[in-house]
């Protein structure tokens, strides 16, 4: 059983993802002034929930608006499971479907479904929406996931959500701390008295205070000055933990979102790769001939073009991808391709 579990939200805009996390944790993950003004999530937000003395959930709250899907994909990097949020008064919406497909393509295998705003509808409508959800989730990794009715406003069902989330700890296997350290950066900032700090999910290996590190693809070098997990200082972090890394010798501009923190000589970056691509059923037929796309992997986003080398019997495409800018990739990495338009 793992003791650190990273949970990403998914779901349509205004279905109550941020409100549910605030009700569960007491933390408002909408930290930007524009988010407060507009009342919608624009960028990634983070919160922790200690279920007991050993088990801690780290939430990554993602935007639900179609224009910010690129942030949603970045937030899904390194998560262990998903909390799919659907409002009982609206039911399944376009980004419900798109976020579910993204999670499936990224290889997620576990999750919980929260039917929010249940205080706004009667029991009959909750049953109807639950049936709609079961139909949507059929033959997906969430087919057998619990669907929990909840109201962030009244508190009804919050204990049931916590119980369902606690069950994920037994279902998700701990990650191995072996291998090279690899931290896709999702946020960087300057903290007074400390200097440059980056955050992210360590997807492989371990980091130790004092380690020399390199930022890819820029090849700039620095050193780990300090580490935090769940707001507490630690000497070492391992794969599967969200961490804040205080860096020495690097400016904030040296470590933007989309860069990767690793050990010297451990990884390299590239602009060209060969991959297998699975197209969704509603993907335009023109994509089967290749062309321009947006490439999302880890926390990075790149303009790219691809050409089809061959098509397998099951419809999978064997392609060659050319990235406009370098990215850090390893065999077996999953990624998302999206059309350049509409601009997201």
XYZ file of C-alpha atoms in Angstrom:
344
model
C 0.000 0.000 0.000
C 1.235 3.465 -0.888
C 1.135 6.237 1.746
C 1.416 9.158 -0.702
C -1.213 9.332 -3.417
C -1.569 12.064 -6.021
C -5.094 12.670 -7.237
C -6.001 14.851 -10.196
C -9.424 16.358 -10.770
C -11.219 16.160 -14.101
C -14.520 17.473 -15.364
C -16.403 20.264 -17.091
C -16.176 23.922 -16.088
C -18.380 25.000 -13.175
C -19.107 21.449 -12.050
C -17.602 22.123 -8.622
C -14.104 20.620 -8.692
C -12.482 23.473 -6.759
C -15.392 23.793 -4.330
C -15.216 20.081 -3.547
C -11.489 20.234 -2.822
C -12.039 23.280 -0.612
C -14.769 21.421 1.286
C -12.519 18.369 1.716
C -9.267 20.132 2.600
C -10.075 23.687 3.645
C -7.740 24.960 0.910
C -8.868 27.237 -1.915
C -6.828 26.080 -4.914
C -7.809 29.143 -6.957
C -4.848 31.370 -6.026
C -4.719 33.844 -8.951
C -6.527 37.224 -8.748
C -8.089 36.578 -12.164
C -9.474 33.271 -10.914
C -11.056 35.062 -7.959
C -12.482 37.785 -10.217
C -13.877 35.458 -12.892
C -14.906 32.648 -10.574
C -13.270 29.958 -12.705
C -10.089 27.908 -12.451
C -7.482 29.020 -14.995
C -4.271 27.379 -13.824
C -3.290 24.397 -11.720
C -4.052 24.438 -8.010
C -2.771 22.218 -5.203
C -4.022 21.010 -1.814
C -3.317 18.198 0.666
C -5.652 15.999 2.683
C -4.261 13.915 5.564
C -6.574 10.929 5.993
C -4.654 9.695 9.028
C -1.127 9.768 10.460
C 0.257 7.817 7.491
C -1.866 8.428 4.396
C -1.831 11.796 2.643
C -3.676 12.729 -0.554
C -2.161 15.425 -2.756
C -4.776 17.060 -4.991
C -3.956 18.621 -8.345
C -6.946 20.760 -9.335
C -7.240 21.407 -13.078
C -9.265 23.896 -15.142
C -12.480 22.645 -16.695
C -12.739 25.213 -19.498
C -11.915 23.986 -23.007
C -9.519 26.907 -23.529
C -7.312 25.633 -20.693
C -7.091 21.950 -21.588
C -3.317 22.364 -21.949
C -3.172 23.092 -18.209
C -5.374 20.089 -17.521
C -2.938 17.818 -19.385
C -0.004 19.312 -17.459
C -1.846 18.686 -14.202
C -2.517 15.063 -15.110
C 1.222 14.387 -15.251
C 2.304 11.926 -12.607
C -1.076 11.522 -10.927
C -1.986 8.107 -9.516
C -5.765 8.367 -9.877
C -8.509 10.759 -10.944
C -11.459 12.392 -9.214
C -13.979 12.837 -12.035
C -16.448 15.544 -11.049
C -19.903 15.817 -12.649
C -22.583 18.265 -11.507
C -25.912 16.584 -10.763
C -27.863 19.528 -12.215
C -25.986 19.437 -15.551
C -24.875 15.868 -16.133
C -22.252 14.806 -18.663
C -20.813 17.729 -20.658
C -18.145 18.079 -23.408
C -15.135 18.422 -21.083
C -16.413 15.526 -18.986
C -15.875 13.372 -22.060
C -12.620 15.031 -23.156
C -10.996 14.849 -19.722
C -12.017 11.201 -19.395
C -10.413 10.433 -22.768
C -7.215 12.281 -21.783
C -6.969 10.293 -18.551
C -7.497 7.052 -20.472
C -4.840 7.921 -23.054
C -2.404 8.801 -20.244
C -2.820 5.297 -18.857
C -4.701 5.968 -15.629
C -6.330 2.917 -14.061
C -8.065 4.101 -10.878
C -10.454 6.803 -9.769
C -13.596 7.990 -8.008
C -16.597 9.804 -9.489
C -18.161 12.650 -7.509
C -21.715 13.705 -8.367
C -21.591 17.267 -7.043
C -24.305 19.860 -6.354
C -26.599 17.046 -5.253
C -28.455 19.473 -2.990
C -29.843 21.239 -6.085
C -31.744 18.247 -7.492
C -34.086 15.516 -6.316
C -33.328 11.823 -5.938
C -34.906 10.945 -9.308
C -32.571 13.239 -11.233
C -29.549 11.935 -9.309
C -30.538 8.428 -10.413
C -30.909 9.559 -14.038
C -27.497 11.269 -14.078
C -25.905 8.255 -12.371
C -27.258 6.016 -15.145
C -25.926 8.459 -17.746
C -22.528 8.280 -16.067
C -22.502 4.488 -15.966
C -23.202 4.466 -19.688
C -20.347 6.915 -20.313
C -17.925 4.963 -18.127
C -18.722 1.554 -19.610
C -15.586 -0.138 -20.967
C -13.320 2.549 -19.430
C -10.954 2.353 -16.448
C -13.695 3.966 -14.327
C -16.317 1.360 -15.205
C -16.395 -0.008 -11.651
C -15.482 3.234 -9.864
C -17.771 4.375 -7.041
C -20.155 7.227 -7.878
C -20.681 9.350 -4.771
C -23.369 12.019 -4.435
C -22.029 15.050 -2.591
C -22.765 18.675 -1.827
C -19.863 21.001 -1.108
C -22.363 23.564 0.175
C -24.188 21.444 2.757
C -21.451 18.894 3.458
C -23.720 15.978 2.578
C -21.664 13.068 1.234
C -18.215 14.466 2.099
C -17.468 11.554 4.422
C -18.491 9.162 1.649
C -16.075 10.877 -0.747
C -13.249 10.628 1.800
C -14.015 6.938 2.293
C -13.982 6.282 -1.459
C -10.706 8.164 -1.853
C -9.156 6.242 1.040
C -9.921 3.030 -0.830
C -7.570 4.107 -3.617
C -4.526 3.670 -1.365
C -4.983 -0.108 -1.430
C -5.570 -0.139 -5.192
C -2.544 1.902 -6.295
C 0.869 0.243 -6.127
C 3.793 2.257 -4.692
C 6.217 3.625 -7.275
C 9.788 2.476 -7.421
C 12.384 4.995 -6.228
C 15.010 3.438 -8.483
C 16.121 5.007 -11.737
C 17.132 8.530 -12.637
C 15.466 11.493 -10.918
C 12.931 13.150 -13.197
C 10.816 16.103 -12.098
C 8.622 17.757 -14.760
C 8.215 21.301 -13.449
C 4.647 22.591 -13.177
C 5.346 25.798 -11.228
C 8.291 28.046 -10.417
C 8.498 31.136 -8.221
C 10.798 33.141 -5.971
C 10.369 32.881 -2.188
C 11.825 35.690 -0.134
C 14.805 34.510 1.854
C 15.102 31.277 -0.102
C 15.327 32.133 -3.787
C 14.076 29.989 -6.649
C 11.550 27.265 -5.870
C 10.004 24.772 -8.289
C 7.207 22.283 -7.718
C 6.197 19.090 -9.454
C 5.627 15.370 -9.108
C 8.784 13.284 -9.036
C 7.934 10.618 -11.613
C 11.068 8.515 -11.141
C 14.150 8.200 -8.955
C 14.871 10.287 -5.874
C 16.214 13.738 -4.961
C 18.376 14.485 -1.929
C 19.338 17.814 -0.401
C 22.725 18.825 -1.806
C 22.284 16.986 -5.114
C 23.631 18.643 -8.240
C 20.843 18.973 -10.807
C 20.439 20.034 -14.417
C 17.484 21.704 -16.102
C 16.510 20.346 -19.506
C 16.332 21.322 -22.293
C 18.381 24.423 -21.339
C 21.262 22.405 -19.730
C 21.533 24.959 -16.908
C 22.939 23.588 -13.650
C 22.221 24.161 -10.001
C 22.007 22.406 -6.673
C 19.184 21.284 -4.380
C 19.219 23.669 -1.444
C 16.143 22.247 0.265
C 13.141 19.959 -0.203
C 9.586 19.998 1.081
C 6.787 17.434 0.984
C 3.343 18.413 2.326
C 4.839 21.734 3.512
C 7.391 19.983 5.745
C 11.159 20.044 5.172
C 12.697 16.684 4.269
C 16.151 15.502 3.264
C 14.979 13.123 0.519
C 12.004 12.717 -1.802
C 11.150 9.665 -3.863
C 9.099 8.890 -6.962
C 5.384 9.399 -6.487
C 5.669 12.398 -4.172
C 4.751 15.980 -4.958
C 7.620 18.151 -3.843
C 8.858 21.718 -3.667
C 12.551 22.078 -4.509
C 14.540 25.117 -3.392
C 17.298 25.577 -5.973
C 20.670 27.244 -5.604
C 22.415 28.773 -8.624
C 19.303 29.017 -10.810
C 17.006 31.959 -11.500
C 13.246 31.536 -11.716
C 13.431 32.207 -15.464
C 15.799 29.236 -15.816
C 13.150 26.741 -14.657
C 9.825 27.442 -16.414
C 6.854 25.106 -16.504
C 7.585 22.440 -19.087
C 11.252 22.103 -18.158
C 12.547 18.957 -16.454
C 14.795 18.767 -13.393
C 17.121 15.767 -13.375
C 20.630 14.634 -12.529
C 23.633 15.594 -14.709
C 24.070 13.157 -17.583
C 20.926 11.219 -16.662
C 18.624 12.298 -19.500
C 18.745 14.188 -22.766
C 16.279 16.156 -24.863
C 15.157 15.691 -28.440
C 13.071 17.256 -31.189
C 12.410 14.063 -33.135
C 10.714 10.845 -32.055
C 8.949 7.747 -33.292
C 5.747 6.699 -31.593
C 2.478 4.795 -31.798
C -0.593 7.044 -31.961
C -4.165 6.018 -31.190
C -6.783 8.326 -32.689
C -10.110 8.841 -30.935
C -13.250 7.774 -32.755
C -14.270 11.380 -33.400
C -10.819 12.496 -34.612
C -10.888 14.062 -38.114
C -9.904 11.671 -40.878
C -7.334 14.205 -42.100
C -5.147 13.355 -39.069
C -4.556 9.915 -40.540
C -2.350 11.669 -43.110
C -0.330 13.585 -40.508
C 0.145 17.337 -40.229
C 0.491 20.042 -37.545
C -0.508 19.299 -33.925
C 0.086 20.459 -30.376
C 2.221 17.959 -28.482
C 1.581 17.624 -24.723
C 3.849 15.438 -22.614
C 4.557 15.813 -18.930
C 4.161 19.497 -18.172
C 5.491 20.646 -21.536
C 3.601 21.757 -24.629
C 5.211 21.983 -28.055
C 4.150 22.818 -31.577
C 4.804 19.747 -33.702
C 4.256 18.047 -37.028
C 3.966 14.348 -37.693
C 3.989 12.040 -40.652
C 2.442 8.600 -40.762
C 4.883 5.763 -41.418
C 2.328 2.950 -41.371
C -1.131 2.043 -40.113
C -1.655 -1.143 -38.100
C -4.667 -3.420 -38.525
C -6.227 -2.036 -35.348
C -5.957 1.522 -36.695
C -2.955 2.519 -34.575
C -0.595 4.842 -36.433
C 3.166 4.444 -36.429
C 4.402 8.029 -36.789
C 7.456 10.224 -36.831
C 7.064 13.431 -34.821
C 9.057 16.642 -35.243
C 8.890 19.078 -32.333
C 9.411 22.816 -32.766
C 11.359 22.923 -29.488
C 13.198 20.194 -27.587
C 11.501 18.043 -24.960
C 12.669 15.427 -22.461
C 11.313 12.004 -23.384
C 11.922 8.404 -22.395
C 10.773 5.102 -23.930
C 7.211 4.324 -22.909
C 6.207 7.936 -22.194
C 2.599 8.735 -23.003
C 1.579 12.007 -24.626
C -1.454 13.807 -26.040
C -1.758 15.270 -29.536
C -4.334 17.989 -30.147
C -5.194 19.977 -33.218
C -3.706 23.507 -33.249
C -7.196 24.967 -33.679
C -9.343 25.888 -31.978
C -6.632 27.530 -29.879
C -6.836 26.168 -26.332
